[in-house]
Amino acid sequence: MAETDRERRVIDEVTKGLIIGGSVRDATEQKTFGVEDPSTGELLCDVADASPEDGMVALKAAHDAQPEWAATAPRERGEILRRAFELITERADDIALIMTLEMGKPLAESKAEITYAAEFFRWFSEEAVRISGEWKVNATGNGRVLVMRQPIGPCLLITPWNFPLAMGTRKIGPAIAAGCTMVIKPASLTPLTILKLADILAEAGLPDGVLNVVTTTSTGKVMGPLIADGRIRKLSFTGSTEVGQKLIEQSAQQVLKTSMELGGNAPFVVCADADVDEAVQGAMLAKMRNIGEACTAANRFYIHADVAEEFTKKLVDRMSDMKVGRGTEEGVEVGPLVEADQRDKVAELVDDAVQKGATVRTGGQIPSGAGYFYPPTVLSDVPTSARLAKEEIFGPVAPIFTFTEDDDAIRAANDTEFGLVSYLYTKDLSRAIRLSERLEAGMVGLNQGMVSNAGAPFGGVKQSGLGREGGTVGIDEYLEIKYVAMNV
Ligand code: ADP
């Protein structure tokens, strides 16, 4: 149960049904599933649990709405996004509370995510009116080339639980701007934030059927038939590499265009010439934002031997000072992990590293009591054979490795099948450029611990994904190019 009147009110106000063609409906046989508060393990509410048939009804609604929506004036689509940006900003306190209750992160972090999430709507409200084409004279002079960019068609959007709002707006924003309709399936751990967003978009004037929300626990069974149906023209997914690989395979059947934001294993490299205090500040952000449950989270710290002890001590001081608790409580900086399995996996990775010789500098023990808490943890002397050198931790654990040659740091940083983001700290400009060029990642945080920005292209290389979200290229994922060869 929600604990206070205000918590109960915000949860009560969320639509709990499937949102299809502008109406709210029950799932087949009125099936529902529970949404939990991870700080207590208690039930917050039940939401509709869609069947494969419900999924197909949502697809039909998106498909039916597509032609008219594609013909809407770009300015009108932009204005809807702009109004939604303003409504989200106005209601940030309530949305933050819903997000904290279902996901666990502290309220301040929920608010920061809401600012970031809303920014995608503002950004794409501006992009909606800048979709352009090309016109040129043929090389031979006797023909013309007309290039147009058109909405790709109905999209399937699948989002994860770690950033319940931003991972939605980053896909919904460009889809609306481009003139695409969509079915969105939020993570079953955190469906409430997207349901809240759908109501806001309707209030902002989004026509019925443009955005359809399907909540379900039978994810594969409900998504499979949609991916296999020729009416869906695009799949945009954020989640694990493992699930992303399956979805790419399934997408091959219809040669479906896909955007994939998958796992990360970010290295955080601190050179001998770095400003150590700034590096520690950046490390706190890169590691502890979202309790470490981010694909951009720093996973492996490579610190030059000359500054390693200073860096480690300062990081340990900051990490051990953080207040752990329920995200709704004043001053809490570290909430619970999202579920018991997630916490057990973090504990297992730490135990494995310790068994192989790592030293626990702070944290490292599951606290007693309710909720899926894990304390901020720093490990030094971590051997490269430890599993957490290779596997995404997704929790508040910072393993520290040392190096003496830049080449070794870059080799170790790149020694992973992932390539989402790398962090690099150095005051030397030419070293910064040289090493940034050599890091195999879609993004580099240079002397900063956070790269997320609605106006920049977010995405990874290698097994971290396909395509980019945000920036001037973000809308391209939702547009098809058509060329008309003109005989003049
Ligand atoms: P995470 O645990 O980081 O959210 P997942 O990859 O497990 O990563 O889940 C991301 C999203 O993908 C969630 O909405 C989840 O329900 C969905 N998902 C999981 N398995 C499948 C599947 N087989 N087909 C389609 N979507 C899936």
Coordinates of C-alpha atoms and ligand atoms in Angstrom, one line a residue:
M1 CA 0.0 0.0 0.0
A2 CA 1.0 3.6 -0.5
E3 CA 1.9 5.0 2.8
T4 CA 0.5 8.6 2.9
D5 CA -2.6 10.3 1.6
R6 CA -0.6 12.0 -1.1
E7 CA 1.0 8.8 -2.2
R8 CA -2.5 7.1 -2.4
R9 CA -3.9 10.1 -4.3
V10 CA -1.2 10.0 -7.0
I11 CA -1.5 6.3 -7.4
D12 CA -5.3 6.4 -7.5
E13 CA -5.2 9.1 -10.2
V14 CA -3.2 6.9 -12.7
T15 CA -5.3 5.2 -15.4
K16 CA -4.9 1.4 -14.7
G17 CA -6.3 0.0 -18.0
L18 CA -5.0 -0.5 -21.5
I19 CA -5.2 2.8 -23.5
I20 CA -6.3 1.8 -27.0
G21 CA -7.7 4.2 -29.6
G22 CA -8.3 6.8 -27.0
S23 CA -10.4 4.6 -24.7
V24 CA -9.4 2.9 -21.5
R25 CA -10.2 -0.8 -21.4
D26 CA -9.8 -3.9 -19.4
A27 CA -7.5 -6.7 -20.5
T28 CA -9.1 -9.9 -21.8
E29 CA -10.9 -11.6 -18.9
Q30 CA -10.1 -8.6 -16.8
K31 CA -6.7 -9.9 -16.0
T32 CA -4.4 -7.6 -14.0
F33 CA -1.0 -7.7 -12.4
G34 CA 0.4 -5.9 -9.3
V35 CA 2.9 -3.1 -9.2
E36 CA 5.2 -3.1 -6.2
D37 CA 7.0 -0.5 -4.2
P38 CA 10.6 -1.8 -4.1
S39 CA 11.4 0.0 -0.9
T40 CA 8.9 -2.0 1.0
G41 CA 8.0 -4.9 -1.3
E42 CA 4.3 -4.0 -0.9
L43 CA 1.7 -3.7 -3.6
L44 CA 0.9 -0.2 -4.9
C45 CA -1.9 -1.1 -7.3
D46 CA -3.0 -3.5 -10.1
V47 CA -2.9 -2.6 -13.8
A48 CA -4.3 -4.4 -16.8
D49 CA -2.4 -7.5 -18.0
A50 CA -2.9 -7.6 -21.8
S51 CA -3.3 -10.8 -23.8
P52 CA -2.0 -11.3 -27.3
E53 CA -5.5 -10.4 -28.6
D54 CA -5.4 -7.1 -26.7
G55 CA -2.0 -6.4 -28.3
M56 CA -3.5 -6.9 -31.8
V57 CA -6.4 -4.6 -31.0
A58 CA -3.8 -1.9 -30.0
L59 CA -1.9 -2.5 -33.2
K60 CA -5.1 -2.1 -35.3
A61 CA -5.8 1.2 -33.5
A62 CA -2.3 2.5 -34.3
H63 CA -2.6 1.3 -37.9
D64 CA -6.1 2.9 -38.4
A65 CA -4.9 6.2 -37.0
Q66 CA -1.7 6.3 -39.2
P67 CA -2.9 8.0 -42.4
E68 CA -4.7 10.9 -40.8
W69 CA -1.9 11.5 -38.3
A70 CA 0.7 11.5 -41.0
A71 CA -1.3 14.2 -42.8
T72 CA -1.4 16.4 -39.7
A73 CA 0.4 19.7 -40.0
P74 CA 3.9 19.5 -38.6
R75 CA 3.3 22.6 -36.6
E76 CA 0.3 21.0 -35.0
R77 CA 2.3 17.9 -34.0
G78 CA 5.0 20.2 -32.6
E79 CA 2.4 22.2 -30.6
I80 CA 1.1 19.0 -29.0
L81 CA 4.6 18.1 -27.9
R82 CA 5.2 21.6 -26.6
R83 CA 2.0 21.5 -24.6
A84 CA 2.9 18.1 -23.2
F85 CA 6.3 19.4 -22.2
E86 CA 4.7 22.2 -20.3
L87 CA 2.2 19.9 -18.6
I88 CA 4.9 17.5 -17.5
T89 CA 6.9 20.4 -16.1
E90 CA 3.9 21.7 -14.2
R91 CA 3.1 18.3 -12.7
A92 CA 6.7 17.2 -12.1
D93 CA 6.0 16.7 -8.3
D94 CA 3.2 14.2 -8.8
I95 CA 5.0 12.4 -11.6
A96 CA 8.2 12.2 -9.5
L97 CA 6.2 10.6 -6.7
I98 CA 4.7 8.0 -8.9
M99 CA 8.1 7.2 -10.4
T100 CA 9.8 7.0 -7.0
L101 CA 7.0 4.7 -5.7
E102 CA 7.2 2.2 -8.5
M103 CA 10.9 2.3 -9.3
G104 CA 12.6 3.3 -6.0
K105 CA 14.9 6.1 -6.9
P106 CA 15.0 9.1 -4.6
L107 CA 12.6 12.0 -5.4
A108 CA 15.4 14.3 -6.4
E109 CA 16.5 11.8 -9.0
S110 CA 13.0 11.3 -10.3
K111 CA 12.6 15.1 -10.7
A112 CA 15.9 15.2 -12.6
E113 CA 14.7 12.4 -14.9
I114 CA 11.5 14.3 -15.5
T115 CA 13.4 17.4 -16.6
Y116 CA 15.5 15.3 -18.9
A117 CA 12.4 13.4 -20.2
A118 CA 10.4 16.5 -20.8
E119 CA 13.3 18.0 -22.7
F120 CA 12.8 15.4 -25.5
F121 CA 9.3 16.7 -26.1
R122 CA 10.6 20.3 -26.2
W123 CA 13.4 19.3 -28.5
F124 CA 11.2 17.3 -30.9
S125 CA 8.5 20.0 -30.8
E126 CA 11.1 22.1 -32.6
E127 CA 12.3 19.3 -34.9
A128 CA 8.7 18.5 -36.1
V129 CA 8.8 21.6 -38.3
R130 CA 12.3 21.0 -39.7
I131 CA 11.8 17.8 -41.6
S132 CA 13.3 18.6 -44.9
G133 CA 14.2 16.9 -48.2
E134 CA 16.5 17.6 -51.2
W135 CA 16.2 18.8 -54.7
K136 CA 18.9 18.7 -57.3
V137 CA 19.6 18.6 -61.0
N138 CA 20.8 15.2 -62.3
A139 CA 24.5 15.0 -63.1
T140 CA 23.5 14.7 -66.8
G141 CA 21.4 17.8 -66.6
N142 CA 18.2 16.3 -68.1
G143 CA 16.6 15.0 -65.0
R144 CA 15.8 16.1 -61.4
V145 CA 16.2 14.3 -58.1
L146 CA 13.5 14.9 -55.4
V147 CA 14.2 13.4 -52.0
M148 CA 11.5 13.4 -49.4
R149 CA 11.3 12.1 -45.8
Q150 CA 8.1 10.5 -44.8
P151 CA 6.8 9.0 -41.5
I152 CA 7.8 5.4 -41.4
G153 CA 4.4 4.2 -40.1
P154 CA 3.1 2.5 -37.0
C155 CA 5.9 1.9 -34.4
L156 CA 6.3 -0.5 -31.6
L157 CA 8.1 1.0 -28.6
I158 CA 9.4 -1.2 -25.8
T159 CA 10.9 0.5 -22.7
P160 CA 12.7 -0.6 -19.6
W161 CA 12.1 0.1 -15.9
N162 CA 15.2 2.1 -15.0
F163 CA 14.2 5.5 -16.5
P164 CA 10.4 5.0 -16.7
L165 CA 9.7 8.4 -18.3
A166 CA 12.7 9.4 -20.3
M167 CA 13.1 6.1 -22.2
G168 CA 9.5 6.7 -23.3
T169 CA 9.7 10.3 -24.3
R170 CA 12.9 9.7 -26.2
K171 CA 10.9 7.4 -28.5
I172 CA 7.4 9.0 -28.3
G173 CA 8.8 12.5 -29.0
P174 CA 10.4 11.8 -32.4
A175 CA 7.6 9.4 -33.4
I176 CA 5.0 12.2 -32.8
A177 CA 7.2 14.8 -34.5
A178 CA 7.7 12.5 -37.5
G179 CA 3.9 11.7 -37.9
C180 CA 4.0 8.1 -36.7
T181 CA 1.4 6.3 -34.6
M182 CA 2.6 3.8 -32.0
V183 CA 2.0 1.0 -29.5
I184 CA 4.1 1.4 -26.4
K185 CA 4.8 -1.4 -23.9
P186 CA 6.4 -0.1 -20.7
A187 CA 8.3 -2.5 -18.4
S188 CA 5.9 -4.4 -16.2
L189 CA 7.9 -3.3 -13.1
T190 CA 7.1 0.4 -13.8
P191 CA 4.1 0.8 -16.0
L192 CA 2.5 3.7 -14.0
T193 CA 4.7 6.5 -15.2
I194 CA 3.9 5.9 -18.9
L195 CA 0.2 5.5 -18.2
K196 CA 0.4 8.9 -16.5
L197 CA 2.2 10.3 -19.6
A198 CA -0.4 8.9 -21.9
D199 CA -3.1 10.9 -20.0
I200 CA -1.0 14.1 -20.3
L201 CA -0.5 13.6 -24.0
A202 CA -4.3 13.2 -24.5
E203 CA -4.8 16.4 -22.5
A204 CA -2.2 18.1 -24.7
G205 CA -4.4 17.2 -27.8
L206 CA -2.9 14.0 -29.1
P207 CA -5.6 12.4 -31.3
D208 CA -7.0 9.1 -30.3
G209 CA -5.1 6.0 -31.5
V210 CA -1.8 7.8 -32.1
L211 CA -0.4 6.5 -28.8
N212 CA -1.7 3.1 -27.5
V213 CA -0.4 1.7 -24.2
V214 CA -0.2 -2.0 -23.6
T215 CA 0.8 -3.2 -20.2
T216 CA 1.5 -6.9 -19.8
T217 CA 3.4 -9.6 -18.0
S218 CA 3.2 -12.0 -21.0
T219 CA 5.7 -9.8 -22.8
G220 CA 7.1 -12.2 -25.4
K221 CA 3.7 -13.7 -26.2
V222 CA 2.1 -10.2 -26.7
M223 CA 5.0 -8.5 -28.5
G224 CA 5.9 -11.5 -30.8
P225 CA 2.7 -11.3 -33.0
L226 CA 3.1 -7.5 -33.3
I227 CA 6.7 -7.8 -34.4
A228 CA 5.6 -10.5 -36.9
D229 CA 2.7 -8.4 -38.3
G230 CA 3.5 -6.3 -41.4
R231 CA 1.5 -3.4 -40.1
I232 CA 4.2 -2.5 -37.7
R233 CA 7.0 -0.7 -39.6
K234 CA 9.5 0.1 -36.8
L235 CA 10.6 -1.3 -33.5
S236 CA 12.4 0.8 -31.0
F237 CA 13.7 -1.0 -27.9
T238 CA 15.7 0.0 -24.8
G239 CA 16.7 -2.9 -22.5
S240 CA 19.2 -5.7 -22.2
T241 CA 21.4 -6.9 -25.0
E242 CA 20.1 -10.4 -24.5
V243 CA 16.5 -9.3 -25.2
G244 CA 17.6 -6.9 -27.9
Q245 CA 19.3 -9.8 -29.8
K246 CA 16.1 -11.8 -29.7
L247 CA 14.1 -8.9 -31.0
I248 CA 16.5 -8.3 -33.8
E249 CA 16.1 -11.9 -34.8
Q250 CA 12.3 -11.7 -34.7
S251 CA 12.4 -8.4 -36.7
A252 CA 14.3 -10.1 -39.5
Q253 CA 11.0 -11.9 -40.5
Q254 CA 9.4 -8.6 -41.7
V255 CA 12.7 -6.8 -42.3
L256 CA 11.5 -4.4 -39.6
K257 CA 13.6 -1.4 -39.0
T258 CA 15.0 -1.4 -35.5
S259 CA 16.5 1.0 -33.1
M260 CA 18.3 -0.7 -30.2
E261 CA 19.6 0.9 -27.0
L262 CA 21.1 -2.1 -25.2
G263 CA 23.5 -2.8 -22.4
G264 CA 26.7 -1.0 -21.5
N265 CA 29.9 -1.6 -19.6
A266 CA 31.3 1.9 -19.3
P267 CA 34.9 2.4 -18.4
F268 CA 35.9 5.5 -16.4
V269 CA 39.5 6.4 -17.1
V270 CA 41.4 8.9 -14.9
C271 CA 44.8 9.9 -16.3
A272 CA 47.7 11.0 -14.0
D273 CA 47.2 14.6 -15.0
A274 CA 43.5 14.7 -14.2
D275 CA 42.0 17.0 -11.6
V276 CA 41.2 14.3 -9.0
D277 CA 38.5 16.2 -7.2
E278 CA 36.6 16.8 -10.4
A279 CA 37.1 13.1 -11.4
V280 CA 35.6 12.0 -8.0
Q281 CA 32.7 14.4 -8.6
G282 CA 32.2 12.9 -12.1
A283 CA 32.5 9.4 -10.7
M284 CA 29.8 10.0 -8.2
L285 CA 27.5 11.0 -11.0
A286 CA 28.6 8.4 -13.5
K287 CA 28.3 5.6 -10.8
M288 CA 25.5 6.7 -8.5
R289 CA 23.0 8.4 -10.7
N290 CA 19.9 6.1 -10.6
I291 CA 21.5 3.9 -7.9
G292 CA 23.9 2.6 -10.7
E293 CA 20.9 1.2 -12.6
A294 CA 21.7 2.9 -15.8
C295 CA 23.2 1.6 -19.1
T296 CA 25.5 4.6 -19.0
A297 CA 26.7 3.8 -15.4
A298 CA 30.5 3.7 -14.9
N299 CA 31.1 0.0 -14.5
R300 CA 35.0 -0.2 -14.4
F301 CA 37.2 2.5 -13.0
Y302 CA 40.8 2.6 -14.5
I303 CA 42.8 5.0 -12.4
H304 CA 46.4 5.9 -13.1
A305 CA 48.6 4.5 -10.3
D306 CA 49.9 8.0 -9.3
V307 CA 46.5 9.2 -8.3
A308 CA 44.7 5.8 -7.6
E309 CA 45.0 6.0 -3.8
E310 CA 43.9 9.6 -3.6
F311 CA 41.0 9.0 -5.9
T312 CA 39.9 5.8 -4.1
K313 CA 40.1 7.5 -0.6
K314 CA 38.0 10.5 -1.8
L315 CA 35.5 8.2 -3.6
V316 CA 35.2 6.0 -0.5
D317 CA 34.5 9.1 1.7
R318 CA 31.8 10.3 -0.6
M319 CA 30.2 6.9 -1.2
S320 CA 30.2 6.0 2.5
D321 CA 28.5 9.3 3.4
M322 CA 25.4 8.7 1.2
K323 CA 22.1 8.3 2.9
V324 CA 20.3 5.0 1.9
G325 CA 16.6 4.7 2.3
R326 CA 13.1 4.9 0.9
G327 CA 13.2 7.4 -2.0
T328 CA 10.4 9.5 -0.6
E329 CA 12.3 10.3 2.6
E330 CA 14.1 13.7 3.0
G331 CA 17.8 13.6 2.2
V332 CA 17.9 10.0 0.9
E333 CA 20.4 9.7 -2.0
V334 CA 20.3 6.0 -2.6
G335 CA 17.0 4.1 -2.9
P336 CA 16.5 0.3 -3.2
L337 CA 17.3 -1.7 -6.3
V338 CA 14.3 -2.4 -8.4
E339 CA 13.7 -6.0 -7.3
A340 CA 15.2 -8.9 -5.3
D341 CA 16.8 -10.6 -8.3
Q342 CA 18.6 -7.4 -9.2
R343 CA 20.0 -7.0 -5.7
D344 CA 21.1 -10.6 -5.6
K345 CA 22.9 -10.3 -8.8
V346 CA 24.8 -7.2 -7.5
A347 CA 25.7 -9.1 -4.3
E348 CA 26.9 -12.1 -6.3
L349 CA 29.2 -10.0 -8.5
V350 CA 30.7 -8.3 -5.4
D351 CA 31.2 -11.7 -3.6
D352 CA 32.9 -13.1 -6.7
A353 CA 35.3 -10.2 -6.9
V354 CA 36.1 -10.4 -3.2
Q355 CA 36.7 -14.2 -3.5
K356 CA 39.2 -13.5 -6.3
G357 CA 41.1 -11.0 -4.2
A358 CA 39.4 -7.6 -4.3
T359 CA 39.4 -5.4 -1.2
V360 CA 36.1 -4.0 0.1
R361 CA 36.8 -0.3 0.9
T362 CA 33.2 0.5 1.8
G363 CA 29.8 -1.3 1.6
G364 CA 29.7 -4.8 0.3
Q365 CA 27.0 -6.2 2.6
I366 CA 23.2 -6.5 2.1
P367 CA 21.6 -4.6 5.0
S368 CA 18.9 -6.3 7.1
G369 CA 15.2 -5.2 6.9
A370 CA 12.6 -4.9 4.2
G371 CA 13.2 -3.5 0.6
Y372 CA 15.9 -4.4 -1.9
F373 CA 18.7 -2.2 -0.6
Y374 CA 22.4 -2.5 -1.4
P375 CA 24.9 0.0 0.0
P376 CA 27.3 2.2 -2.0
T377 CA 30.3 0.0 -2.4
V378 CA 33.9 0.6 -3.5
L379 CA 36.3 -2.3 -4.3
S380 CA 40.0 -1.8 -4.9
D381 CA 42.7 -4.3 -6.1
V382 CA 40.1 -5.9 -8.3
P383 CA 41.6 -8.7 -10.4
T384 CA 40.8 -8.6 -14.1
S385 CA 39.4 -12.1 -13.8
A386 CA 36.5 -10.8 -11.6
R387 CA 33.1 -11.2 -13.3
L388 CA 32.3 -7.5 -12.8
A389 CA 35.2 -6.6 -15.1
K390 CA 33.1 -8.0 -18.0
E391 CA 29.4 -8.0 -16.8
E392 CA 27.2 -5.0 -16.4
I393 CA 26.7 -4.4 -12.6
F394 CA 23.5 -2.3 -12.6
G395 CA 24.0 -1.3 -9.0
P396 CA 26.0 1.0 -6.7
V397 CA 29.3 -0.7 -6.9
A398 CA 32.6 0.9 -8.1
P399 CA 35.4 -1.6 -8.9
I400 CA 38.8 0.1 -9.2
F401 CA 41.7 -1.1 -11.4
T402 CA 45.0 0.7 -11.8
F403 CA 47.2 1.4 -14.9
T404 CA 50.5 3.1 -15.7
E405 CA 50.4 3.4 -19.5
D406 CA 47.6 5.1 -21.4
D407 CA 47.8 2.3 -24.0
D408 CA 47.0 -0.3 -21.3
A409 CA 44.0 1.8 -20.0
I410 CA 42.6 2.1 -23.5
R411 CA 43.1 -1.6 -24.3
A412 CA 41.4 -2.6 -21.0
A413 CA 38.6 0.0 -21.6
N414 CA 37.8 -1.4 -25.0
D415 CA 38.1 -5.1 -24.0
T416 CA 34.3 -5.6 -23.9
E417 CA 31.6 -6.5 -26.4
F418 CA 29.8 -3.3 -25.3
G419 CA 30.4 0.2 -26.5
L420 CA 27.9 2.6 -25.2
V421 CA 29.8 5.3 -23.3
S422 CA 33.3 5.9 -21.9
Y423 CA 34.4 8.5 -19.4
L424 CA 37.8 10.1 -19.6
Y425 CA 39.5 12.6 -17.2
T426 CA 42.6 14.5 -18.3
K427 CA 43.6 18.1 -18.4
D428 CA 45.9 17.6 -21.5
L429 CA 43.9 18.6 -24.6
S430 CA 45.8 16.5 -27.1
R431 CA 45.7 13.4 -24.9
A432 CA 42.0 14.0 -24.5
I433 CA 41.4 14.1 -28.2
R434 CA 43.8 11.2 -28.9
L435 CA 42.2 8.9 -26.3
S436 CA 38.6 10.0 -27.1
E437 CA 39.2 8.9 -30.7
R438 CA 40.5 5.5 -29.6
L439 CA 37.7 4.7 -27.2
E440 CA 35.2 2.3 -28.8
A441 CA 32.0 3.9 -27.7
G442 CA 29.1 5.8 -29.1
M443 CA 29.6 8.5 -26.5
V444 CA 32.5 9.9 -24.5
G445 CA 32.1 11.9 -21.3
L446 CA 35.2 14.1 -21.3
N447 CA 35.9 15.5 -17.9
Q448 CA 32.2 15.0 -17.1
G449 CA 30.3 12.2 -15.5
M450 CA 27.1 12.5 -17.5
V451 CA 26.5 12.6 -21.3
S452 CA 22.6 12.5 -21.5
N453 CA 21.3 15.5 -23.4
A454 CA 18.1 15.6 -25.6
G455 CA 20.0 17.7 -28.2
A456 CA 22.8 15.1 -28.7
P457 CA 22.8 11.7 -30.4
F458 CA 22.5 9.0 -27.7
G459 CA 23.5 5.5 -28.7
G460 CA 26.2 2.8 -28.7
V461 CA 28.5 0.8 -30.9
K462 CA 29.2 -3.0 -30.8
Q463 CA 26.6 -4.9 -28.8
S464 CA 25.4 -1.7 -27.2
G465 CA 23.0 -1.1 -30.0
L466 CA 21.8 0.3 -33.3
G467 CA 20.7 3.8 -34.1
R468 CA 20.7 7.1 -32.2
E469 CA 18.1 8.8 -30.0
G470 CA 17.9 12.6 -29.6
G471 CA 19.9 15.2 -31.4
T472 CA 19.3 16.2 -35.0
V473 CA 19.5 12.6 -36.1
G474 CA 16.9 11.2 -33.6
I475 CA 14.0 11.9 -35.8
D476 CA 15.6 10.0 -38.8
E477 CA 14.8 6.7 -37.0
Y478 CA 11.1 7.5 -37.6
L479 CA 11.4 8.6 -41.2
E480 CA 11.8 6.8 -44.5
I481 CA 13.6 8.3 -47.4
K482 CA 11.8 8.3 -50.8
Y483 CA 13.4 9.5 -54.0
V484 CA 11.5 10.6 -57.0
A485 CA 13.4 10.4 -60.3
M486 CA 12.0 13.2 -62.5
N487 CA 12.2 13.3 -66.2
V488 CA 12.0 16.9 -67.3
Ligands
ADP1 P1 15.6 -4.4 -18.2 O1 15.6 -5.5 -17.2 O2 16.9 -3.6 -18.2 O3 14.4 -3.6 -18.3 P2 14.9 -6.2 -20.3 O4 15.6 -6.4 -21.6 O5 14.7 -7.4 -19.5 O6 15.8 -5.1 -19.6 O7 13.5 -5.5 -20.5 C1 13.3 -4.3 -21.3 C2 11.9 -4.3 -21.9 O8 11.8 -5.4 -22.8 C3 10.8 -4.5 -20.8 O9 9.7 -3.7 -21.2 C4 10.5 -6.0 -21.0 O10 9.2 -6.3 -20.5 C5 10.7 -6.2 -22.5 N1 11.0 -7.6 -22.9 C6 11.5 -8.5 -22.2 N2 11.5 -9.7 -22.9 C7 10.9 -9.5 -24.0 C8 10.6 -10.2 -25.2 N3 10.9 -11.5 -25.3 N4 10.0 -9.6 -26.2 C9 9.6 -8.3 -26.1 N5 9.9 -7.5 -25.1 C10 10.6 -8.1 -24.1

